[in-house]
Coordinates of C-alpha atoms in Angstrom, one line a residue:
Chain E
X1 CA 12.8 8.8 25.2
X2 CA 11.4 10.0 22.0
X3 CA 12.3 10.9 18.5
X4 CA 14.2 14.3 18.7
X5 CA 13.1 14.3 22.4
X6 CA 9.5 14.8 21.1
X7 CA 10.2 18.4 20.4
X8 CA 9.3 18.2 16.8
X9 CA 5.7 19.0 16.3
X10 CA 3.0 19.0 13.8
X11 CA 1.7 22.7 14.1
X12 CA -0.8 22.8 11.4
X13 CA -3.0 20.4 9.5
X14 CA -5.8 20.3 7.2
X15 CA -7.5 18.5 4.2
X16 CA -8.7 20.3 1.2
X17 CA -12.1 22.1 1.8
X18 CA -14.0 19.1 0.4
X19 CA -12.9 15.6 -0.4
X20 CA -14.6 13.2 -2.8
X21 CA -15.6 14.5 -6.2
X22 CA -13.8 17.5 -7.4
X23 CA -14.1 17.9 -11.1
X24 CA -13.8 21.7 -10.6
X25 CA -10.1 21.7 -9.3
X26 CA -6.8 20.7 -10.8
X27 CA -4.0 18.5 -9.1
X28 CA -2.0 21.4 -8.5
X29 CA -4.9 23.5 -7.0
X30 CA -5.7 20.5 -4.7
X31 CA -2.3 20.9 -3.4
X32 CA -2.7 24.6 -3.0
X33 CA -6.1 24.5 -1.4
X34 CA -4.7 21.9 1.2
X35 CA -1.7 23.9 1.8
X36 CA -3.6 27.3 2.4
X37 CA -6.0 25.5 4.7
X38 CA -3.1 24.0 6.9
X39 CA -1.3 27.4 6.9
X40 CA -4.5 29.1 8.1
X41 CA -4.9 26.4 10.8
X42 CA -1.3 27.5 12.1
X43 CA -1.9 31.2 11.5
X44 CA 1.1 31.0 8.8
X45 CA 1.6 32.3 5.5
X46 CA 3.6 31.0 2.7
X47 CA 6.4 33.3 3.6
X48 CA 6.9 31.3 6.9
X49 CA 7.6 28.1 5.0
X50 CA 11.1 27.1 3.9
X51 CA 10.8 23.3 3.2
X52 CA 8.3 21.5 0.9
X53 CA 7.6 17.6 0.7
X54 CA 5.6 16.1 -2.0
X55 CA 5.4 13.3 -4.6
X56 CA 3.8 14.3 -7.8
X57 CA 3.9 17.0 -9.1
X58 CA 7.4 17.5 -7.9
X59 CA 8.1 19.5 -4.7
X60 CA 9.6 22.2 -7.1
X61 CA 6.6 22.5 -9.0
X62 CA 4.4 22.6 -5.8
X63 CA 6.6 25.2 -4.2
X64 CA 6.6 27.3 -7.4
X65 CA 2.9 27.2 -7.6
X66 CA 2.3 28.3 -4.2
X67 CA 5.0 30.9 -4.2
X68 CA 7.3 29.3 -1.6
X69 CA 10.9 30.1 -1.8
X70 CA 12.0 26.9 -0.1
X71 CA 15.8 25.8 0.9
X72 CA 14.8 22.1 1.6
X73 CA 12.9 19.7 -0.6
X74 CA 11.8 16.1 -0.4
X75 CA 10.2 14.2 -3.3
X76 CA 10.6 10.8 -1.9
X77 CA 7.9 8.8 -3.9
X78 CA 7.3 5.5 -2.3
X79 CA 3.7 5.3 -3.1
X80 CA 0.8 6.1 -0.7
X81 CA 2.9 6.0 2.5
X82 CA 5.4 8.7 1.1
X83 CA 3.8 11.6 3.1
X84 CA 4.3 9.6 6.3
X85 CA 7.8 9.0 5.4
X86 CA 8.1 12.7 4.5
X87 CA 7.0 13.6 8.1
X88 CA 10.0 11.7 9.4
X89 CA 12.4 13.1 6.9
X90 CA 11.0 16.6 7.7
X91 CA 11.3 16.1 11.5
X92 CA 15.0 15.3 11.0
X93 CA 15.3 18.6 8.9
X94 CA 13.8 20.8 11.4
X95 CA 15.5 19.2 14.2
X96 CA 18.9 19.9 12.5
X97 CA 18.1 23.3 11.2
X98 CA 18.1 22.4 7.6
X99 CA 14.7 23.9 7.4
X100 CA 12.4 26.0 9.9
X101 CA 9.0 24.8 8.8
X102 CA 8.3 22.2 6.2
X103 CA 5.0 21.8 4.4
X104 CA 4.2 18.3 3.5
X105 CA 1.5 18.3 1.1
X106 CA -0.7 16.1 -0.9
X107 CA -3.2 16.4 -3.6
X108 CA -4.6 14.1 -6.3
X109 CA -7.4 14.1 -8.9
X110 CA -7.9 10.3 -8.6
X111 CA -11.5 10.3 -9.6
X112 CA -11.9 13.2 -12.0
X113 CA -8.2 13.1 -13.3
X114 CA -8.2 17.0 -13.7
X115 CA -4.5 18.0 -14.6
X116 CA -3.4 14.6 -13.5
X117 CA -0.4 12.9 -15.2
X118 CA -1.0 9.9 -17.8
X119 CA -0.2 6.5 -16.1
X120 CA 2.3 4.8 -18.3
X121 CA 3.1 1.2 -18.0
X122 CA 6.7 0.7 -18.8
X123 CA 6.8 -2.8 -20.4
X124 CA 10.7 -3.2 -19.7
X125 CA 10.5 -2.4 -15.9
X126 CA 10.5 -5.7 -13.8
X127 CA 6.7 -5.3 -13.2
X128 CA 6.1 -4.6 -16.8
X129 CA 7.9 -8.0 -17.7
X130 CA 6.8 -10.2 -14.9
X131 CA 3.6 -8.9 -13.6
X132 CA 1.7 -6.8 -15.8
X133 CA 1.7 -9.4 -18.9
X134 CA -0.5 -11.7 -16.7
X135 CA -3.2 -9.1 -16.2
X136 CA -2.0 -7.7 -13.0
X137 CA -2.3 -4.1 -14.1
X138 CA -4.8 -2.7 -11.8
X139 CA -4.4 -2.3 -7.8
X140 CA -7.5 -4.6 -7.3
X141 CA -5.9 -7.4 -9.1
X142 CA -2.3 -7.0 -7.7
X143 CA -2.3 -5.7 -4.1
X144 CA -4.9 -8.5 -3.3
X145 CA -2.9 -11.2 -4.6
X146 CA -1.3 -12.7 -1.4
X147 CA -4.6 -12.6 0.6
X148 CA -5.7 -16.2 0.0
X149 CA -2.3 -17.4 1.6
X150 CA -3.0 -15.2 4.6
X151 CA -6.5 -16.4 5.2
X152 CA -5.7 -20.1 4.4
X153 CA -2.7 -20.1 6.9
X154 CA -5.0 -18.7 9.6
X155 CA -8.3 -20.7 8.9
X156 CA -9.8 -17.5 8.0
X157 CA -12.3 -17.0 5.0
X158 CA -13.8 -14.3 2.8
X159 CA -16.2 -13.4 5.8
X160 CA -13.1 -12.3 7.7
X161 CA -12.4 -9.6 5.1
X162 CA -16.1 -8.6 5.2
X163 CA -15.9 -8.0 9.0
X164 CA -13.1 -5.4 8.3
X165 CA -15.4 -3.5 6.2
X166 CA -18.4 -3.7 8.5
X167 CA -16.4 -2.5 11.5
X168 CA -14.8 0.5 9.7
X169 CA -18.1 1.7 8.0
X170 CA -19.6 2.1 11.7
X171 CA -16.9 5.0 12.0
X172 CA -18.2 6.4 8.5
X173 CA -21.9 6.5 9.4
X174 CA -21.7 9.7 11.2
X175 CA -18.7 11.3 9.5
X176 CA -20.3 13.9 7.0
X177 CA -17.1 13.9 4.7
X178 CA -17.0 10.1 4.4
X179 CA -17.8 8.8 0.7
X180 CA -19.6 5.5 1.8
X181 CA -21.8 6.0 4.9
X182 CA -24.7 3.5 4.6
X183 CA -24.6 1.1 7.3
X184 CA -23.6 -2.5 6.0
X185 CA -23.8 -6.1 7.2
X186 CA -21.4 -8.9 6.3
X187 CA -24.1 -10.4 4.1
X188 CA -24.2 -7.0 2.2
X189 CA -20.5 -7.0 1.8
X190 CA -20.3 -10.7 0.5
X191 CA -23.3 -10.2 -1.7
X192 CA -21.9 -7.1 -3.5
X193 CA -20.2 -7.1 -6.9
X194 CA -16.9 -9.2 -7.0
X195 CA -14.1 -7.3 -8.3
X196 CA -11.4 -9.8 -7.8
X197 CA -12.4 -13.0 -5.8
X198 CA -12.1 -13.0 -2.9
X199 CA -12.5 -9.1 -2.9
X200 CA -16.0 -7.6 -3.4
X201 CA -16.5 -3.9 -4.1
X202 CA -17.0 -2.7 -0.5
X203 CA -13.7 -4.4 0.4
X204 CA -12.0 -2.2 -2.3
X205 CA -11.1 1.6 -1.4
X206 CA -13.2 4.2 -2.9
X207 CA -11.8 6.4 -5.6
X208 CA -11.9 10.2 -5.0
X209 CA -10.2 13.5 -5.3
X210 CA -8.7 15.6 -2.4
X211 CA -5.7 16.5 -0.5
X212 CA -4.1 17.2 2.7
X213 CA -1.3 19.2 4.1
X214 CA 0.5 19.6 7.4
X215 CA 3.4 21.8 8.9
X216 CA 6.3 20.2 10.7
X217 CA 8.4 22.6 12.9
X218 CA 10.0 22.6 16.3
X219 CA 8.0 23.0 19.5
X220 CA 9.9 26.1 20.2
X221 CA 9.0 27.8 16.8
X222 CA 5.5 26.5 17.2
X223 CA 5.1 28.7 20.4
X224 CA 4.0 31.8 18.5
X225 CA 1.6 29.9 16.2
X226 CA -2.4 29.6 16.4
X227 CA -2.0 25.9 17.2
X228 CA 0.4 26.4 20.1
X229 CA -1.8 24.9 22.7
X230 CA -2.9 22.0 20.2
X231 CA 0.5 20.7 19.0
X232 CA 1.0 17.1 17.9
X233 CA 4.3 15.8 18.9
X234 CA 6.3 13.3 16.6
X235 CA 7.4 10.6 19.3
X236 CA 8.5 8.0 16.8
X237 CA 9.1 7.1 13.2
X238 CA 10.2 4.5 10.9
X239 CA 10.3 3.2 7.4
X240 CA 11.2 0.1 5.4
X241 CA 10.8 -1.4 2.1
X242 CA 10.6 -5.1 0.9
X243 CA 10.4 -6.5 -2.6
X244 CA 9.6 -3.9 -5.5
X245 CA 6.8 -6.3 -6.6
X246 CA 4.0 -8.4 -4.9
X247 CA 5.2 -11.6 -6.5
X248 CA 8.7 -11.2 -4.7
X249 CA 7.4 -10.1 -1.3
X250 CA 8.7 -13.6 0.3
X251 CA 6.1 -14.5 2.9
X252 CA 2.8 -13.4 1.4
X253 CA 1.0 -14.2 4.7
X254 CA 3.0 -11.4 6.5
X255 CA 4.3 -8.0 5.3
X256 CA 7.9 -7.5 6.5
X257 CA 8.2 -3.8 5.7
X258 CA 5.2 -3.4 8.2
X259 CA 7.1 -5.2 10.9
X260 CA 10.3 -3.3 10.4
X261 CA 8.9 0.2 10.1
X262 CA 6.7 -0.2 13.0
X263 CA 9.3 -1.7 15.0
X264 CA 11.5 1.3 14.4
X265 CA 8.7 3.6 15.1
X266 CA 8.0 2.0 18.6
X267 CA 11.5 1.8 19.5
X268 CA 12.2 5.5 18.7
X269 CA 9.2 6.4 20.8
X270 CA 10.1 4.1 23.7
X271 CA 6.6 2.7 23.5
X272 CA 4.8 -0.6 22.8
X273 CA 1.4 -1.4 21.2
X274 CA 0.0 -1.4 24.8
X275 CA 0.7 2.3 25.0
X276 CA -1.3 3.2 21.7
X277 CA -4.8 4.6 22.2
X278 CA -5.7 4.9 18.6
X279 CA -4.6 3.3 15.3
X280 CA -4.5 4.2 11.7
X281 CA -3.7 1.5 9.2
X282 CA -3.7 2.3 5.6
X283 CA -6.6 0.3 4.0
X284 CA -6.6 0.4 0.3
X285 CA -8.3 -3.2 0.5
X286 CA -9.8 -5.1 3.5
X287 CA -6.9 -7.3 4.1
X288 CA -4.5 -4.6 5.0
X289 CA -5.9 -3.9 8.6
X290 CA -5.6 -7.7 9.2
X291 CA -1.8 -7.6 8.1
X292 CA -1.4 -4.5 10.1
X293 CA -2.9 -5.7 13.4
X294 CA -0.6 -8.8 13.3
X295 CA 2.5 -7.4 11.6
X296 CA 2.5 -4.4 14.1
X297 CA 2.1 -6.6 17.0
X298 CA -1.3 -5.4 18.4
X299 CA -2.4 -9.1 18.1
X300 CA -0.7 -12.6 17.8
X301 CA -0.7 -14.6 14.6
X302 CA -4.1 -15.5 13.6
X303 CA -5.9 -13.3 16.0
X304 CA -6.7 -10.2 13.8
X305 CA -10.0 -11.2 12.3
X306 CA -11.2 -12.3 15.7
X307 CA -10.1 -9.3 17.2
X308 CA -12.2 -7.2 14.8
X309 CA -15.1 -9.5 14.9
X310 CA -15.0 -8.9 18.8
X311 CA -15.7 -5.3 18.1
X312 CA -12.3 -4.0 19.6
X313 CA -11.7 -1.6 16.6
X314 CA -15.3 -0.3 16.5
X315 CA -16.6 2.8 18.1
X316 CA -16.6 2.0 21.8
X317 CA -13.9 -0.6 21.4
X318 CA -10.4 -0.9 23.1
X319 CA -8.5 -0.1 20.0
X320 CA -10.2 2.5 17.8
X321 CA -8.9 1.9 14.3
X322 CA -9.4 3.8 11.1
X323 CA -11.9 6.1 12.8
X324 CA -12.6 8.3 9.7
X325 CA -13.9 5.2 8.0
X326 CA -10.6 4.5 6.2
X327 CA -9.8 4.3 2.6
X328 CA -12.7 1.9 2.0
X329 CA -15.3 4.3 3.4
X330 CA -13.7 7.7 4.0
X331 CA -11.7 8.7 1.0
X332 CA -8.9 7.4 -1.2
X333 CA -7.3 9.6 -3.8
X334 CA -4.7 7.0 -4.9
X335 CA -2.2 8.0 -2.0
X336 CA -4.2 7.6 1.2
X337 CA -1.3 8.1 3.8
X338 CA -2.1 11.9 4.1
X339 CA -5.5 11.2 5.3
X340 CA -4.7 8.5 7.7
X341 CA -2.2 11.1 9.3
X342 CA -5.0 13.9 9.2
X343 CA -7.4 11.7 11.0
X344 CA -4.8 10.8 13.6
X345 CA -4.1 14.4 14.1
X346 CA -7.7 15.2 14.5
X347 CA -8.2 12.6 17.1
X348 CA -5.2 13.9 19.2
X349 CA -6.6 17.4 19.0
X350 CA -10.0 16.3 20.0
X351 CA -11.4 17.6 16.7
X352 CA -12.5 14.4 14.9
X353 CA -16.0 13.9 13.2
X354 CA -16.4 10.8 15.5
X355 CA -14.2 11.3 18.4
X356 CA -12.6 8.5 20.3
X357 CA -12.4 8.9 24.1
X358 CA -9.0 9.7 25.7
X359 CA -6.8 9.6 22.7
X360 CA -3.2 10.8 24.0
X361 CA -1.1 8.5 21.5
X362 CA -1.9 7.6 18.1
X363 CA 0.0 5.2 15.8
X364 CA -0.1 5.7 11.9
X365 CA 0.7 2.9 9.6
X366 CA 1.3 3.5 5.8
X367 CA 1.8 1.2 2.9
X368 CA 3.2 2.0 -0.5
X369 CA 3.5 0.6 -4.0
X370 CA 1.3 -2.5 -3.0
X371 CA 3.2 -4.6 -0.6
X372 CA 6.5 -2.8 -1.4
X373 CA 7.1 0.2 1.1
X374 CA 5.9 1.2 4.5
X375 CA 6.2 4.1 7.0
X376 CA 5.1 4.4 10.5
X377 CA 4.7 7.4 13.0
X378 CA 3.9 7.5 16.6
X379 CA 2.1 10.8 17.3
X380 CA 0.9 12.2 20.7
X381 CA -0.7 15.4 22.1
X382 CA 1.8 15.6 24.7
X383 CA 5.5 15.4 25.0
X384 CA 6.7 12.5 27.3
Chain N
X1 CA -5.7 -1.6 -26.4
X2 CA -3.0 -4.2 -27.1
X3 CA -1.6 -6.5 -24.4
X4 CA 1.2 -5.1 -22.3
X5 CA 3.6 -7.7 -23.3
X6 CA 7.0 -7.8 -21.9
X7 CA 10.0 -5.8 -23.5
X8 CA 13.3 -7.7 -22.5
X9 CA 16.2 -5.9 -21.2
X10 CA 20.0 -7.2 -21.5
X11 CA 19.7 -8.9 -18.2
X12 CA 16.3 -10.5 -19.0
X13 CA 16.9 -11.4 -22.7
X14 CA 18.0 -14.8 -22.3
X15 CA 15.0 -15.8 -20.0
X16 CA 12.6 -14.6 -22.6
X17 CA 14.4 -16.1 -25.5
X18 CA 14.2 -19.4 -23.7
X19 CA 10.6 -18.9 -22.8
X20 CA 9.9 -18.4 -26.7
X21 CA 11.5 -21.9 -27.0
X22 CA 9.1 -23.3 -24.4
X23 CA 12.0 -23.6 -21.7
X24 CA 11.7 -21.8 -18.3
X25 CA 15.1 -20.9 -16.7
X26 CA 15.9 -19.5 -13.5
X27 CA 19.2 -18.2 -12.1
X28 CA 21.3 -19.9 -9.5
X29 CA 23.9 -18.3 -7.3
X30 CA 27.0 -20.5 -6.9
X31 CA 28.0 -18.5 -3.8
X32 CA 24.9 -18.9 -1.7
X33 CA 23.5 -21.8 -3.5
X34 CA 20.1 -20.5 -4.0
X35 CA 17.8 -19.8 -7.1
X36 CA 16.4 -16.5 -7.5
X37 CA 13.9 -14.6 -9.6
X38 CA 13.6 -12.1 -11.5
X39 CA 16.6 -12.2 -13.6
X40 CA 19.4 -9.9 -12.8
X41 CA 23.2 -9.9 -13.2
X42 CA 24.0 -10.4 -9.5
X43 CA 22.2 -12.6 -6.7
X44 CA 19.4 -10.9 -4.9
X45 CA 20.2 -12.6 -1.8
X46 CA 24.1 -12.2 -1.4
X47 CA 25.2 -9.8 -4.1
X48 CA 27.4 -12.4 -5.7
X49 CA 28.1 -12.0 -9.4
X50 CA 28.9 -15.8 -9.6
X51 CA 25.4 -16.9 -11.0
X52 CA 24.2 -19.0 -14.0
X53 CA 21.2 -19.9 -15.6
X54 CA 19.5 -23.3 -14.8
X55 CA 16.6 -25.0 -16.5
X56 CA 13.6 -25.3 -14.2
X57 CA 11.7 -28.5 -13.9
X58 CA 8.4 -26.6 -14.5
X59 CA 7.0 -28.1 -11.3
X60 CA 5.5 -25.7 -9.0
X61 CA 2.6 -25.4 -6.3
X62 CA -0.1 -22.7 -6.0
X63 CA 0.7 -20.2 -3.1
X64 CA -2.0 -17.6 -3.5
X65 CA -4.4 -16.3 -6.2
X66 CA -7.2 -14.0 -7.1
X67 CA -9.8 -14.5 -9.7
X68 CA -10.1 -11.0 -11.6
X69 CA -13.7 -10.2 -12.3
X70 CA -12.8 -6.8 -13.9
X71 CA -10.2 -7.6 -16.5
X72 CA -8.9 -5.0 -18.7
X73 CA -10.2 -5.2 -22.1
X74 CA -6.9 -6.7 -23.7
X75 CA -7.0 -9.7 -21.3
X76 CA -10.5 -10.7 -22.1
X77 CA -9.5 -13.7 -24.0
X78 CA -7.2 -14.9 -21.3
X79 CA -7.4 -16.7 -17.9
X80 CA -8.6 -14.4 -15.3
X81 CA -6.9 -16.5 -12.5
X82 CA -3.8 -14.4 -11.6
X83 CA -1.6 -16.5 -9.3
X84 CA 1.7 -16.6 -7.1
X85 CA 3.3 -19.8 -7.8
X86 CA 6.5 -21.2 -6.3
X87 CA 8.7 -23.4 -8.3
X88 CA 10.2 -26.6 -7.2
X89 CA 13.6 -24.4 -7.3
X90 CA 12.2 -22.2 -4.5
X91 CA 11.4 -19.1 -6.3
X92 CA 8.1 -17.3 -6.6
X93 CA 6.6 -15.7 -9.5
X94 CA 3.3 -14.3 -10.8
X95 CA 1.6 -16.1 -13.7
X96 CA -1.8 -17.1 -14.9
X97 CA -3.4 -20.6 -14.1
X98 CA -4.9 -22.0 -17.2
X99 CA -6.9 -25.2 -18.0
X100 CA -9.1 -24.9 -14.9
X101 CA -12.4 -23.3 -14.2
X102 CA -12.3 -19.8 -12.7
X103 CA -13.9 -21.1 -9.6
X104 CA -12.5 -21.2 -5.9
X105 CA -13.7 -24.6 -5.7
X106 CA -11.1 -25.7 -8.3
X107 CA -8.3 -23.9 -6.9
X108 CA -6.8 -25.4 -3.7
X109 CA -3.8 -23.9 -2.4
X110 CA -0.6 -25.7 -2.5
X111 CA -2.1 -27.7 -5.4
X112 CA 0.6 -29.2 -7.6
X113 CA 1.0 -27.1 -11.1
X114 CA 3.0 -27.6 -14.3
X115 CA 4.6 -24.9 -16.4
X116 CA 3.0 -24.5 -19.9
X117 CA 3.7 -22.1 -22.6
X118 CA 0.9 -19.7 -24.2
X119 CA 1.2 -17.7 -27.2
X120 CA -0.3 -14.3 -26.8
X121 CA -0.1 -11.7 -29.9
X122 CA 3.0 -13.4 -31.2
X123 CA 4.9 -13.5 -27.7
X124 CA 5.1 -16.6 -25.4
X125 CA 4.5 -16.3 -21.7
X126 CA 5.0 -19.0 -18.9
X127 CA 1.7 -19.9 -17.4
X128 CA 0.7 -23.0 -15.2
X129 CA -1.7 -25.5 -15.1
X130 CA -3.0 -28.1 -12.6
X131 CA -0.3 -31.0 -12.7
X132 CA -3.0 -33.7 -13.1
X133 CA -4.7 -32.0 -15.8
X134 CA -1.8 -32.5 -18.2

């Protein structure tokens, strides 16, 4: 059992030519560069694409910029996990024939702000009335807020967060595209500049420019593409949302949308955490992999930090996790979900900068708009 | 840069009018017998429109917090402790903790808090202080 019988695939995938610091290129051109690289990967041209998914600028603007005459659009904007949800939506579209080949594309000038939209704070929105007035205007002072409860309830401390950084940095050291590559110790992380206690600088994601794109189509249509022998099958998918604000998430020690989106992804794939060889958990900050491991069911309550400290998620470990270095070491444009998927695809295709052994099934977990939305995918290099 | 102060909407106007008078109100659902926050016309749990405003006691406890070390310039004069607090009535809200050192040693989770009202650029906001500090 699998979503659409496992016959919907990712037939091309690529990031922008470089990620990190790109003051030379606008937001729209980041989308275009990523799209052209993904099309080249599959051996396609824009004429082959009839569906476009992105967040901002709108899919209409991005389609026009690329010269795509689309008959299917998705502009679902649920923060950084949007693109993971787009793949689920695109899979349904190509399975039903509403589109033949969907381009899911992201680009963001998160660091250089070239051609980027002005970030406006609406003071009459719920967050504008009930969160921003207290100083919770930046992600590091908002997304981070529940963690003291998480740590307290499990007997964990600031060092538990530092160990997440150290484990993930080990993957980044040998990845030439990663933004932060210096080997680091728990002491280094803890003694770094404090951003928002208990978070120090290395526990927060990097801020970069970049983009990525992938092409969703059916296995049958992909038979003639350049990637025909390297297809990534979409076996399971889920999405969920919780409260629209961090302060209303209910239990701050657990993220219900992680639980529900992942449960649906596992159920549609007919798999359980034991079947997963490789895991990507959206890590804008160091607490998210801890929530992810527990809420997705890879470990039990209160076992996440010990699992990481024991080395299970590091190179050579039993569950390679965030193997590009993650948002904290690899790249984070502001919406990281596309990059989590790209690394999952590279691992499944055997093309990762730091390749984990024997990866046949990978799980991608995204989060969006702080602790608001979640999207999940189960991907495999074989159809069950 | 000025503070991003709240702009009330029709559904939240009463809450902010009352806060301006140093009173904290939350809504109560007559159908499912639960308080809820933030303010809106129908219950967030059961969808009932049979809801009313109730004056909150102001008693609360500390659920979680961060100490913001990189405050936006507009917030430089205010407490950097951003907290999740749970009111005695069972609703959680975001606020600042005032009247205490911005030091983890002074902030124990579940510590009792009391609502106080702080004027900022002519507007009043509900913030919280350790209960024993009053």
